[in-house]
mmCIF file of C-alpha atoms in Angstrom:
data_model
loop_
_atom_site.group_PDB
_atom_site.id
_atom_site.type_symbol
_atom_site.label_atom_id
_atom_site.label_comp_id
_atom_site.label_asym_id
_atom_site.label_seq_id
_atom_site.Cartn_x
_atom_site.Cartn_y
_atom_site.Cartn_z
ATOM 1 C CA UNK A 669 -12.785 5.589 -34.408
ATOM 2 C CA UNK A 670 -11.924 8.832 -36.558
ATOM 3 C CA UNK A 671 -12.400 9.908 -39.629
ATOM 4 C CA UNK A 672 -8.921 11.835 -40.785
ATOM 5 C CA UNK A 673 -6.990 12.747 -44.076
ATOM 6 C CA UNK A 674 -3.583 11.820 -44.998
ATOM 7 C CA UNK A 675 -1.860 14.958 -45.552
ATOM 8 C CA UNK A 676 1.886 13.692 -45.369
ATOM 9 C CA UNK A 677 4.097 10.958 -43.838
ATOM 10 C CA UNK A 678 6.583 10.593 -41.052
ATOM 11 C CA UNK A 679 9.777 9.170 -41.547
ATOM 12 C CA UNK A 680 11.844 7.293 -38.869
ATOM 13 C CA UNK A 681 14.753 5.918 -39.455
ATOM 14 C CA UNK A 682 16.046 4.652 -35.406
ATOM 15 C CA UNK A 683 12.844 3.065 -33.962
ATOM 16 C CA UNK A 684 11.847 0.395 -31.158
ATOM 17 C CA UNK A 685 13.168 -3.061 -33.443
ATOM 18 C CA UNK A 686 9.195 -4.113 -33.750
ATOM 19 C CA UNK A 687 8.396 -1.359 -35.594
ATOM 20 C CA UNK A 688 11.095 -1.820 -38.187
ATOM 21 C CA UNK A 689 9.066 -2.333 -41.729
ATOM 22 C CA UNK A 690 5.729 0.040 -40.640
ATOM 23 C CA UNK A 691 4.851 3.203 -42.426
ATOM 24 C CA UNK A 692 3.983 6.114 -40.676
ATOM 25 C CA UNK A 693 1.352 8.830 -41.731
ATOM 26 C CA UNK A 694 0.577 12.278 -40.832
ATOM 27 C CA UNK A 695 -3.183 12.850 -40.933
ATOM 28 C CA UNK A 696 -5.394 15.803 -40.223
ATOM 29 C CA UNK A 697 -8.850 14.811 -37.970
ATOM 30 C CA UNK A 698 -12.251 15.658 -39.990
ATOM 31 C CA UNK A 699 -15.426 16.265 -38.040
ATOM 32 C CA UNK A 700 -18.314 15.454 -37.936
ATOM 33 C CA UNK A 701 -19.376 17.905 -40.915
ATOM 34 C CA UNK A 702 -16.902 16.373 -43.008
ATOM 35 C CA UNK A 703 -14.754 19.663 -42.842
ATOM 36 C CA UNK A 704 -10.467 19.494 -41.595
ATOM 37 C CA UNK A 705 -10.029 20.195 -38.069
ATOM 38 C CA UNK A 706 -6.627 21.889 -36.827
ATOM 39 C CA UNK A 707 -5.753 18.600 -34.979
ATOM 40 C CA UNK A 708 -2.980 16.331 -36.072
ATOM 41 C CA UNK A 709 -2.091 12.925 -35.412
ATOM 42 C CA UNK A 710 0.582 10.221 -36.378
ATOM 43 C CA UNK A 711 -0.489 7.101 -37.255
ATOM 44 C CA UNK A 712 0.699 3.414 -38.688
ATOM 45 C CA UNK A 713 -0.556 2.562 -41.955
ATOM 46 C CA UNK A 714 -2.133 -0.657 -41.780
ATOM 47 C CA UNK A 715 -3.626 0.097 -45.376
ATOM 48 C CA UNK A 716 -1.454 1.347 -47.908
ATOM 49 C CA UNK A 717 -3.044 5.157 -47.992
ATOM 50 C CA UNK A 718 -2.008 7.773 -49.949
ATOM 51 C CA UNK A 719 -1.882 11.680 -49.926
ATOM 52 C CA UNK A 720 -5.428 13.024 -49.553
ATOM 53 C CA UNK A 721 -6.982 9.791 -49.252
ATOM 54 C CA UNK A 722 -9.518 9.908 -46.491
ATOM 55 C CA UNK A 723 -8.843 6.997 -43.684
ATOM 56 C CA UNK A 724 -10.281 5.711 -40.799
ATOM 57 C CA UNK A 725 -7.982 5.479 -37.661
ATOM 58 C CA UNK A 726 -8.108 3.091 -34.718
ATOM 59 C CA UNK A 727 -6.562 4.306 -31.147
ATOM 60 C CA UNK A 728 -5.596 2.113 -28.563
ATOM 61 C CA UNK A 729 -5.907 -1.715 -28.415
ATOM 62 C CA UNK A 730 -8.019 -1.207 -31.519
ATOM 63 C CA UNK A 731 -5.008 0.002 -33.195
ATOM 64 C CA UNK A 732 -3.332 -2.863 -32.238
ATOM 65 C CA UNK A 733 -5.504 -5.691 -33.437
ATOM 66 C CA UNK A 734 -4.087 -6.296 -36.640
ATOM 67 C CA UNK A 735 -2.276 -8.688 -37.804
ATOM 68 C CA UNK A 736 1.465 -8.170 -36.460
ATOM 69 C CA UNK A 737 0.012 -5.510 -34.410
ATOM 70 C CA UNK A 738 0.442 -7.433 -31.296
ATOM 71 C CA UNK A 739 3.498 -6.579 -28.738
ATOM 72 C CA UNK A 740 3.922 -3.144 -31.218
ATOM 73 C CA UNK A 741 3.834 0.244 -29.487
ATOM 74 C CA UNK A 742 0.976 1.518 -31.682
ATOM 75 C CA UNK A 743 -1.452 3.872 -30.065
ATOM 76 C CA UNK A 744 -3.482 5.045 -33.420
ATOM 77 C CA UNK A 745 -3.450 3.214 -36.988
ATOM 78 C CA UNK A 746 -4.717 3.759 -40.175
ATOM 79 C CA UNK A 747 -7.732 0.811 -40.496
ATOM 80 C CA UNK A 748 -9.039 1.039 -43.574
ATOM 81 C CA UNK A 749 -9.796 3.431 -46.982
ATOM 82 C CA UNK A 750 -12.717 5.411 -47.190
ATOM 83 C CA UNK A 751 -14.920 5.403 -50.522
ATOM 84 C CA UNK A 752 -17.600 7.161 -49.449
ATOM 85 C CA UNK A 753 -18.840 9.470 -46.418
ATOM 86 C CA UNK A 754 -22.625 10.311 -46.131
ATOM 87 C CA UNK A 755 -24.449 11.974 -43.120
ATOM 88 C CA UNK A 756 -28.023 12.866 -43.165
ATOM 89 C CA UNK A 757 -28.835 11.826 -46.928
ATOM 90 C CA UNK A 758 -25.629 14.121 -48.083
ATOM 91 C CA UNK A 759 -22.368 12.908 -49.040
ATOM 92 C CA UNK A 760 -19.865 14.579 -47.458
ATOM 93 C CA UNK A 761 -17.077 12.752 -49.131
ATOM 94 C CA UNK A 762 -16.388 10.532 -52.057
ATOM 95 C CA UNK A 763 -12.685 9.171 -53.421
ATOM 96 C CA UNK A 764 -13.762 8.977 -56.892
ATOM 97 C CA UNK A 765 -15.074 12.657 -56.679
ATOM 98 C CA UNK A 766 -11.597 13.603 -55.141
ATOM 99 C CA UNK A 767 -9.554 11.625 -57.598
ATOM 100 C CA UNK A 768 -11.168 13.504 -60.943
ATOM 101 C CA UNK A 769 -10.848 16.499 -59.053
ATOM 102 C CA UNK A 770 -7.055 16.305 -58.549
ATOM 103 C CA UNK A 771 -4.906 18.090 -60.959
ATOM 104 C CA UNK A 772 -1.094 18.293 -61.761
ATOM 105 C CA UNK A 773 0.947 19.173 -58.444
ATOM 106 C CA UNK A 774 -2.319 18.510 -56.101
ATOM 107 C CA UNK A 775 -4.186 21.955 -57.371
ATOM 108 C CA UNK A 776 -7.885 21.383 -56.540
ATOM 109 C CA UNK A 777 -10.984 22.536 -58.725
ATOM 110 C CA UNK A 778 -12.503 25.576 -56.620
ATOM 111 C CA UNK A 779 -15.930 24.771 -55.244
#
């Protein structure tokens, strides 16, 4: 699994008939520092993200697991919503530190 940011979403509107009804999301990868990585990826959203909200993606058969995932051409999906990152007694992320940190049209606080 990956740790990635939703930075924007990917619109379809001819697809293979089972994917009719999924949402697609454009993420950027974080490392292991917590810090963006140049890499991109497409992925279904099995979670109901939203811009800047850190996710954790699935490839592969994982990605298919879900419910209604079976028989679907999905090789990476959104999994799940991240609160909270921490690495060697540091938090290198936190949801609730990004949402009061968000201001009108998605300026950020400097750091």
């Amino acid at each position: 699994m990956q740790i990635a940011r939703v930075c924007g979403t990917v619109v379809s509107t001819q697809k293979e008939p089972s994917l009719r009804g999924v949402k697609f999301l454009l993420v950027q990868l974080v490392d292991a520092a917590g810090q963006l990585t140049p890499k991109y990826e497409v992925v279904a959203d099995g979670v109901g993200a939203g811009m800047d909200e850190w996710v954790l993606v699935a490839r592969g058969s994982a990605a298919r697991q879900v419910d209604g995932g079976e028989g679907r051409p999905i090789d990476a999906a959104a999994i799940a919503i991240i609160d909270t990152v921490s690495a060697e007694n540091m938090r290198l992320y936190s949801k609730s530190d990004e949402d009061r940190l968000l201001l009108p049209n998605n300026a950020r606080l400097p750091n």
